[in-house]
PDB file of C-alpha atoms in Angstrom:
ATOM      1  CA  THR R   1      17.743 -24.188 -17.716  1.00  0.00           C
ATOM      2  CA  ILE R   2      15.568 -25.227 -15.329  1.00  0.00           C
ATOM      3  CA  LYS R   3      12.593 -26.496 -16.222  1.00  0.00           C
ATOM      4  CA  ASN R   4       9.382 -26.688 -14.265  1.00  0.00           C
ATOM      5  CA  GLN R   5      10.178 -23.674 -11.899  1.00  0.00           C
ATOM      6  CA  THR R   6       7.201 -21.706 -10.239  1.00  0.00           C
ATOM      7  CA  PRO R   7       6.058 -18.682 -11.164  1.00  0.00           C
ATOM      8  CA  LEU R   8       6.588 -15.523  -8.795  1.00  0.00           C
ATOM      9  CA  VAL R   9       3.250 -14.417  -7.903  1.00  0.00           C
ATOM     10  CA  PRO R  10       2.915 -10.578  -6.839  1.00  0.00           C
ATOM     11  CA  VAL R  11       1.220 -11.229  -3.395  1.00  0.00           C
ATOM     12  CA  ASN R  12      -0.175  -8.717  -1.362  1.00  0.00           C
ATOM     13  CA  VAL R  13       2.088  -6.890   1.950  1.00  0.00           C
ATOM     14  CA  GLY R  14       1.936  -5.010   3.768  1.00  0.00           C
ATOM     15  CA  GLY R  15      -0.173  -6.753   6.502  1.00  0.00           C
ATOM     16  CA  LYS R  16      -3.343  -6.362   8.162  1.00  0.00           C
ATOM     17  CA  ALA R  17      -4.198  -5.966  11.698  1.00  0.00           C
ATOM     18  CA  SER R  18      -7.174  -5.838  14.023  1.00  0.00           C
ATOM     19  CA  TYR R  19      -8.443  -4.698  17.026  1.00  0.00           C
ATOM     20  CA  ALA R  20     -12.087  -4.963  15.898  1.00  0.00           C
ATOM     21  CA  ILE R  21     -13.519  -4.537  19.943  1.00  0.00           C
ATOM     22  CA  TYR R  22     -12.482  -0.351  19.052  1.00  0.00           C
ATOM     23  CA  GLY R  23     -13.885  -0.640  15.367  1.00  0.00           C
ATOM     24  CA  ASN R  24      -9.966   0.351  14.156  1.00  0.00           C
ATOM     25  CA  ILE R  25      -8.833  -1.936  11.518  1.00  0.00           C
ATOM     26  CA  GLY R  26      -6.322  -1.487   9.399  1.00  0.00           C
ATOM     27  CA  HIS R  27      -5.689  -2.884   5.408  1.00  0.00           C
ATOM     28  CA  ASP R  28      -4.001  -4.426   3.186  1.00  0.00           C
ATOM     29  CA  GLY R  29      -0.841  -3.917   1.466  1.00  0.00           C
ATOM     30  CA  ALA R  30      -0.440  -4.342  -1.879  1.00  0.00           C
ATOM     31  CA  GLY R  31       1.697  -5.879  -4.090  1.00  0.00           C
ATOM     32  CA  SER R  32       2.127  -5.350  -8.702  1.00  0.00           C
ATOM     33  CA  SER R  33       1.718  -7.320 -11.543  1.00  0.00           C
ATOM     34  CA  ASN R  34       4.866  -7.226 -11.768  1.00  0.00           C
ATOM     35  CA  PRO R  35       6.871 -10.070  -8.874  1.00  0.00           C
ATOM     36  CA  TYR R  36       9.690  -7.649  -8.570  1.00  0.00           C
ATOM     37  CA  GLY R  37       7.457  -4.351  -7.719  1.00  0.00           C
ATOM     38  CA  ALA R  38       8.037  -4.176  -3.839  1.00  0.00           C
ATOM     39  CA  GLY R  39       4.315  -3.151  -2.438  1.00  0.00           C
ATOM     40  CA  GLY R  40       3.217  -1.158  -0.164  1.00  0.00           C
ATOM     41  CA  GLY R  41       1.928  -0.947   3.108  1.00  0.00           C
ATOM     42  CA  GLY R  42      -1.865  -0.777   4.199  1.00  0.00           C
ATOM     43  CA  GLY R  43      -2.993   2.225   6.393  1.00  0.00           C
ATOM     44  CA  ALA R  44      -5.672   2.680   9.286  1.00  0.00           C
ATOM     45  CA  GLY R  45      -8.268   4.288   7.396  1.00  0.00           C
ATOM     46  CA  ALA R  46      -8.011   2.357   2.936  1.00  0.00           C
ATOM     47  CA  ALA R  47      -6.315  -0.471   1.466  1.00  0.00           C
ATOM     48  CA  ALA R  48      -2.800   0.112  -0.439  1.00  0.00           C
ATOM     49  CA  VAL R  49      -2.808   1.031  -4.698  1.00  0.00           C
ATOM     50  CA  SER R  50      -0.938  -1.462  -6.796  1.00  0.00           C
ATOM     51  CA  THR R  51       0.145   0.856  -9.258  1.00  0.00           C
ATOM     52  CA  GLY R  52       0.323  -2.080 -11.942  1.00  0.00           C
ATOM     53  CA  GLY R  53       3.884  -3.803 -14.668  1.00  0.00           C
ATOM     54  CA  SER R  54       6.639  -3.397 -11.898  1.00  0.00           C
ATOM     55  CA  ALA R  55       6.419   0.096  -9.744  1.00  0.00           C
ATOM     56  CA  PRO R  56       5.194   0.345  -6.240  1.00  0.00           C
ATOM     57  CA  GLY R  57       3.086  -0.170  -5.096  1.00  0.00           C
ATOM     58  CA  ALA R  58       1.591   3.740  -2.904  1.00  0.00           C
ATOM     59  CA  GLY R  59       1.078   3.741   1.348  1.00  0.00           C
ATOM     60  CA  GLY R  60      -3.074   2.530   1.719  1.00  0.00           C
ATOM     61  CA  ALA R  61      -4.741   6.055   3.621  1.00  0.00           C
ATOM     62  CA  GLY R  62      -5.282   6.055   7.513  1.00  0.00           C
ATOM     63  CA  ARG R  63      -8.301   7.524   9.276  1.00  0.00           C
ATOM     64  CA  PRO R  64      -8.422  11.925   9.723  1.00  0.00           C
ATOM     65  CA  CYS R  65      -9.507  12.764  13.270  1.00  0.00           C
ATOM     66  CA  ASP R  66      -9.964  16.305  14.609  1.00  0.00           C
ATOM     67  CA  ILE R  67      -9.226  16.081  18.023  1.00  0.00           C
ATOM     68  CA  THR R  68      -6.984  18.503  18.099  1.00  0.00           C
ATOM     69  CA  GLY R  69      -9.576  21.777  16.522  1.00  0.00           C
ATOM     70  CA  MET R  70      -8.286  19.752  13.298  1.00  0.00           C
ATOM     71  CA  ASN R  71      -8.682  17.751  11.219  1.00  0.00           C
ATOM     72  CA  ILE R  72      -5.576  15.456  10.312  1.00  0.00           C
ATOM     73  CA  VAL R  73      -4.873  12.213   9.322  1.00  0.00           C
ATOM     74  CA  TYR R  74      -3.123  10.307  10.823  1.00  0.00           C
ATOM     75  CA  ALA R  75      -1.584   6.564  10.484  1.00  0.00           C
ATOM     76  CA  GLY R  76      -1.560   6.041   6.721  1.00  0.00           C
ATOM     77  CA  GLY R  77       1.041   3.062   5.451  1.00  0.00           C
ATOM     78  CA  GLY R  78       4.361   3.178   3.725  1.00  0.00           C
ATOM     79  CA  GLY R  79       5.042   3.094   0.204  1.00  0.00           C
ATOM     80  CA  GLY R  80       7.559   0.284  -1.977  1.00  0.00           C
ATOM     81  CA  TYR R  81       9.921   0.904  -2.683  1.00  0.00           C
ATOM     82  CA  ARG R  82      12.905  -0.602  -5.876  1.00  0.00           C
ATOM     83  CA  GLY R  83      16.598  -0.830  -5.616  1.00  0.00           C
ATOM     84  CA  ASN R  84      16.559   0.827  -8.824  1.00  0.00           C
ATOM     85  CA  GLY R  85      14.833   4.536  -7.188  1.00  0.00           C
ATOM     86  CA  THR R  86      12.195   3.985  -7.919  1.00  0.00           C
ATOM     87  CA  ALA R  87       9.490   4.621  -4.992  1.00  0.00           C
ATOM     88  CA  GLY R  88       5.507   4.431  -4.176  1.00  0.00           C
ATOM     89  CA  ALA R  89       3.572   7.461  -2.759  1.00  0.00           C
ATOM     90  CA  GLY R  90       3.724   7.633   1.379  1.00  0.00           C
ATOM     91  CA  GLY R  91      -0.947   7.165   2.160  1.00  0.00           C
ATOM     92  CA  ASP R  92      -2.417  10.781   3.640  1.00  0.00           C
ATOM     93  CA  GLY R  93      -1.699  10.169   7.883  1.00  0.00           C
ATOM     94  CA  GLY R  94       2.912  10.912   7.459  1.00  0.00           C
ATOM     95  CA  GLY R  95       3.525   7.707   6.080  1.00  0.00           C
ATOM     96  CA  GLY R  96       6.542   7.709   4.439  1.00  0.00           C
ATOM     97  CA  ALA R  97       7.774   7.561   0.431  1.00  0.00           C
ATOM     98  CA  GLY R  98       9.498   4.403  -0.929  1.00  0.00           C
ATOM     99  CA  ASN R  99      13.334   5.270   1.158  1.00  0.00           C
ATOM    100  CA  VAL R 100      11.816   7.425   3.283  1.00  0.00           C
ATOM    101  CA  LYS R 101      10.732   7.233   7.018  1.00  0.00           C
ATOM    102  CA  GLY R 102       6.828   7.548   7.981  1.00  0.00           C
ATOM    103  CA  THR R 103       5.959  10.869   9.364  1.00  0.00           C
ATOM    104  CA  ASP R 104       6.676  11.104  13.188  1.00  0.00           C
ATOM    105  CA  GLY R 105       3.444  11.809  15.764  1.00  0.00           C
ATOM    106  CA  LEU R 106       1.171  10.231  13.169  1.00  0.00           C
ATOM    107  CA  GLY R 107       1.802   6.875  13.445  1.00  0.00           C
ATOM    108  CA  GLY R 108       2.519   6.421   9.831  1.00  0.00           C
ATOM    109  CA  GLY R 109       5.190   3.623   7.446  1.00  0.00           C
ATOM    110  CA  GLY R 110       7.996   3.441   6.581  1.00  0.00           C
ATOM    111  CA  GLY R 111       8.615   3.832   3.101  1.00  0.00           C
ATOM    112  CA  GLY R 112      10.396   0.498   1.716  1.00  0.00           C
ATOM    113  CA  ASN R 113      14.270   0.437   2.530  1.00  0.00           C
ATOM    114  CA  ALA R 114      13.649   2.880   5.768  1.00  0.00           C
ATOM    115  CA  ALA R 115      11.333   3.303   9.930  1.00  0.00           C
ATOM    116  CA  GLY R 116       7.967   3.241  10.966  1.00  0.00           C
ATOM    117  CA  GLY R 117       6.593   7.094  12.164  1.00  0.00           C
ATOM    118  CA  ASN R 118       6.132   7.160  16.426  1.00  0.00           C
ATOM    119  CA  GLY R 119       3.287   7.288  17.040  1.00  0.00           C
ATOM    120  CA  ILE R 120       1.158   9.968  20.666  1.00  0.00           C
ATOM    121  CA  VAL R 121      -1.508  10.623  21.832  1.00  0.00           C
ATOM    122  CA  ILE R 122      -4.278  12.884  22.511  1.00  0.00           C
ATOM    123  CA  LEU R 123      -6.799  14.156  25.319  1.00  0.00           C
ATOM    124  CA  ARG R 124      -9.164  17.196  25.216  1.00  0.00           C
ATOM    125  CA  TYR R 125     -11.661  17.529  27.562  1.00  0.00           C
ATOM    126  CA  HIS R 126     -16.167  17.318  26.490  1.00  0.00           C
ATOM    127  CA  LYS R 127     -17.460  21.168  26.825  1.00  0.00           C
ATOM    128  CA  ALA R 128     -19.825  20.161  29.001  1.00  0.00           C
ATOM    129  CA  SER R 129     -16.949  18.299  31.583  1.00  0.00           C
ATOM    130  CA  TYR R 130     -15.208  21.335  31.390  1.00  0.00           C
ATOM    131  CA  GLN R 131     -14.887  23.239  35.181  1.00  0.00           C
ATOM    132  CA  LYS R 132     -12.813  25.337  36.963  1.00  0.00           C
ATOM    133  CA  GLU R 133     -10.495  21.954  38.787  1.00  0.00           C
ATOM    134  CA  PHE R 134      -9.373  21.318  35.071  1.00  0.00           C
ATOM    135  CA  GLU R 135      -7.014  23.513  35.114  1.00  0.00           C
ATOM    136  CA  GLY R 136      -5.158  21.454  38.087  1.00  0.00           C
ATOM    137  CA  ALA R 137      -4.791  18.342  34.971  1.00  0.00           C
ATOM    138  CA  THR R 138      -1.583  18.362  34.179  1.00  0.00           C
ATOM    139  CA  GLY R 139       0.608  15.990  31.999  1.00  0.00           C
ATOM    140  CA  GLY R 140       2.424  16.980  27.966  1.00  0.00           C
ATOM    141  CA  GLU R 141       2.149  20.068  25.882  1.00  0.00           C
ATOM    142  CA  ILE R 142      -1.471  21.472  27.180  1.00  0.00           C
ATOM    143  CA  VAL R 143      -2.772  23.668  24.588  1.00  0.00           C
ATOM    144  CA  ARG R 144      -6.647  25.533  24.444  1.00  0.00           C
ATOM    145  CA  ARG R 145      -8.534  25.385  21.623  1.00  0.00           C
ATOM    146  CA  LYS R 146     -11.668  25.458  20.753  1.00  0.00           C
ATOM    147  CA  GLY R 147     -13.436  25.051  24.060  1.00  0.00           C
ATOM    148  CA  HIS R 148     -11.883  22.549  24.663  1.00  0.00           C
ATOM    149  CA  CYS R 149      -8.336  21.966  26.841  1.00  0.00           C
ATOM    150  CA  ILE R 150      -5.765  19.571  24.574  1.00  0.00           C
ATOM    151  CA  HIS R 151      -3.495  16.996  26.448  1.00  0.00           C
ATOM    152  CA  THR R 152      -0.665  16.316  24.281  1.00  0.00           C
ATOM    153  CA  PHE R 153       2.660  13.251  24.852  1.00  0.00           C
ATOM    154  CA  LYS R 154       4.357  13.246  21.668  1.00  0.00           C
ATOM    155  CA  THR R 155       6.516  11.211  23.978  1.00  0.00           C
ATOM    156  CA  ASP R 156       5.835   8.564  27.147  1.00  0.00           C
ATOM    157  CA  GLY R 157       4.420  10.968  30.186  1.00  0.00           C
ATOM    158  CA  THR R 158       1.974  11.167  32.772  1.00  0.00           C
ATOM    159  CA  PHE R 159      -1.980  12.630  32.509  1.00  0.00           C
ATOM    160  CA  THR R 160      -3.173  13.278  36.419  1.00  0.00           C
ATOM    161  CA  ILE R 161      -6.188  15.100  36.969  1.00  0.00           C
ATOM    162  CA  PRO R 162      -7.880  16.294  39.718  1.00  0.00           C
ATOM    163  CA  VAL R 163     -11.225  15.622  39.208  1.00  0.00           C
ATOM    164  CA  ASP R 164     -13.057  12.819  36.772  1.00  0.00           C
ATOM    165  CA  GLY R 165     -13.858  13.914  33.913  1.00  0.00           C
ATOM    166  CA  LEU R 166     -15.234  12.831  30.561  1.00  0.00           C
ATOM    167  CA  CYS R 167     -12.932  12.872  27.586  1.00  0.00           C
ATOM    168  CA  GLU R 168     -12.146  12.583  24.427  1.00  0.00           C
ATOM    169  CA  VAL R 169      -8.527  10.407  23.765  1.00  0.00           C
ATOM    170  CA  LEU R 170      -6.265   9.268  20.761  1.00  0.00           C
ATOM    171  CA  LEU R 171      -4.198   6.249  20.562  1.00  0.00           C
ATOM    172  CA  VAL R 172      -1.705   5.846  17.420  1.00  0.00           C
ATOM    173  CA  GLY R 173       0.563   3.075  17.958  1.00  0.00           C
ATOM    174  CA  GLY R 174       4.690   3.304  16.270  1.00  0.00           C
ATOM    175  CA  GLY R 175       4.255   3.016  12.479  1.00  0.00           C
ATOM    176  CA  GLY R 176       5.500  -0.099  11.089  1.00  0.00           C
ATOM    177  CA  GLY R 177       9.745   0.165   9.201  1.00  0.00           C
ATOM    178  CA  GLY R 178       8.914  -0.782   5.334  1.00  0.00           C
ATOM    179  CA  GLY R 179      11.057  -4.427   4.030  1.00  0.00           C
ATOM    180  CA  ALA R 180      14.989  -3.494   3.419  1.00  0.00           C
ATOM    181  CA  ASN R 181      16.385  -3.735   0.644  1.00  0.00           C
ATOM    182  CA  ASN R 182      18.682  -6.137   0.425  1.00  0.00           C
ATOM    183  CA  SER R 183      19.604  -7.185  -3.019  1.00  0.00           C
ATOM    184  CA  SER R 184      21.857  -5.327  -5.878  1.00  0.00           C
ATOM    185  CA  ASP R 185      18.936  -6.229  -7.296  1.00  0.00           C
ATOM    186  CA  THR R 186      16.974  -3.128  -8.829  1.00  0.00           C
ATOM    187  CA  TYR R 187      13.873  -4.738  -9.753  1.00  0.00           C
ATOM    188  CA  GLN R 188      13.944  -5.792  -6.657  1.00  0.00           C
ATOM    189  CA  GLY R 189      13.646  -3.325  -3.293  1.00  0.00           C
ATOM    190  CA  GLY R 190      11.003  -3.349  -0.146  1.00  0.00           C
ATOM    191  CA  ALA R 191       7.320  -3.003   0.638  1.00  0.00           C
ATOM    192  CA  GLY R 192       5.782  -0.777   2.471  1.00  0.00           C
ATOM    193  CA  GLY R 193       5.700  -0.974   6.193  1.00  0.00           C
ATOM    194  CA  GLY R 194       1.675  -1.246   7.879  1.00  0.00           C
ATOM    195  CA  ALA R 195       0.555   1.663   9.826  1.00  0.00           C
ATOM    196  CA  GLY R 196       0.453   2.301  13.230  1.00  0.00           C
ATOM    197  CA  GLY R 197      -2.958   1.265  16.038  1.00  0.00           C
ATOM    198  CA  VAL R 198      -5.206   3.471  15.878  1.00  0.00           C
ATOM    199  CA  VAL R 199      -8.271   3.805  19.342  1.00  0.00           C
ATOM    200  CA  HIS R 200     -10.535   7.057  18.848  1.00  0.00           C
ATOM    201  CA  ILE R 201     -12.532   7.755  22.564  1.00  0.00           C
ATOM    202  CA  THR R 202     -14.805  10.202  22.363  1.00  0.00           C
ATOM    203  CA  ASN R 203     -16.591   8.947  25.779  1.00  0.00           C
ATOM    204  CA  LEU R 204     -13.990   7.842  28.236  1.00  0.00           C
ATOM    205  CA  VAL R 205     -14.891   8.553  31.970  1.00  0.00           C
ATOM    206  CA  LEU R 206     -11.472   9.024  33.928  1.00  0.00           C
ATOM    207  CA  MET R 207     -11.441   9.261  37.110  1.00  0.00           C
ATOM    208  CA  ALA R 208      -9.694  11.798  39.887  1.00  0.00           C
ATOM    209  CA  GLY R 209      -6.057  10.431  39.383  1.00  0.00           C
ATOM    210  CA  SER R 210      -2.615   9.428  37.698  1.00  0.00           C
ATOM    211  CA  TYR R 211      -2.659   7.694  34.490  1.00  0.00           C
ATOM    212  CA  ASP R 212       0.911   6.356  32.647  1.00  0.00           C
ATOM    213  CA  VAL R 213       1.119   7.182  28.713  1.00  0.00           C
ATOM    214  CA  LYS R 214       3.321   5.693  26.278  1.00  0.00           C
ATOM    215  CA  VAL R 215       3.851   6.038  23.372  1.00  0.00           C
ATOM    216  CA  GLY R 216       5.063   3.785  20.663  1.00  0.00           C
ATOM    217  CA  SER R 217       7.648   4.278  18.854  1.00  0.00           C
ATOM    218  CA  GLY R 218       8.655   3.674  14.552  1.00  0.00           C
ATOM    219  CA  GLY R 219      10.498   0.982  13.993  1.00  0.00           C
ATOM    220  CA  ALA R 220      13.746  -0.048  12.669  1.00  0.00           C
ATOM    221  CA  ILE R 221      13.728  -1.046   9.177  1.00  0.00           C
ATOM    222  CA  GLY R 222      11.957  -5.111   8.832  1.00  0.00           C
ATOM    223  CA  ALA R 223      10.442  -4.296  12.461  1.00  0.00           C
ATOM    224  CA  ASN R 224       7.135  -3.528  14.139  1.00  0.00           C
ATOM    225  CA  GLY R 225       6.407   0.031  15.620  1.00  0.00           C
ATOM    226  CA  GLY R 226       5.781  -0.707  19.197  1.00  0.00           C
ATOM    227  CA  ALA R 227       1.936  -0.161  20.744  1.00  0.00           C
ATOM    228  CA  THR R 228       0.492   2.953  22.385  1.00  0.00           C
ATOM    229  CA  THR R 229      -0.589   2.836  25.361  1.00  0.00           C
ATOM    230  CA  GLY R 230      -3.069   4.532  28.389  1.00  0.00           C
ATOM    231  CA  PHE R 231      -6.076   4.835  30.445  1.00  0.00           C
ATOM    232  CA  ASP R 232      -6.149   0.862  29.530  1.00  0.00           C
ATOM    233  CA  LEU R 233      -6.412   1.143  26.612  1.00  0.00           C
ATOM    234  CA  THR R 234      -3.691   0.277  23.697  1.00  0.00           C
ATOM    235  CA  ALA R 235      -3.271   1.309  19.607  1.00  0.00           C
TER     236      ALA R 235
END
């Protein structure tokens, strides 16, 4: 018999990352009232949710953004996962439920025992600065919606603009991978991965020229997601 054993205490699992200069702060993951319950990952818009008991925590919600002309939520946290197959829900914004990969293009955290989702870069011109010369801009997938010209990068690329312009940009980093489920104990499992970082700048002046864009990959199980960079910004 082991005497005076320190009891297991639930903790916030799934982490918090802060790029305060941009005002976009990740949130805590959630533990469980039972120390064997896997936690959920933090989202970019809200903390994860502890479901109590031995149920895994749900991922935190992400941040909404209408840069594409549609209100889409990005960077949700992953849900926790237990070895008995119990899964916490993924956070709104591409967070994977337990044992489910985070959504690519949304930077969702991976559910416990699953990888995170890839990030994304989106840029659009302000209506007030839209000029015929912008027709020569290249890079990414290009669509027009609600009077805006929108460039979307799902992979690395180069954005080239022939004239100076006022733009809006969104960068989402790769979501973190969920914790590995390395135990045969059905009470144990992996916490959900935290969401990718989010940087949203509504008024960014870009000078004529070319800009390299790098889209962060989702993290493997137990690993951080990759950084998304472009226009001297990092998520």
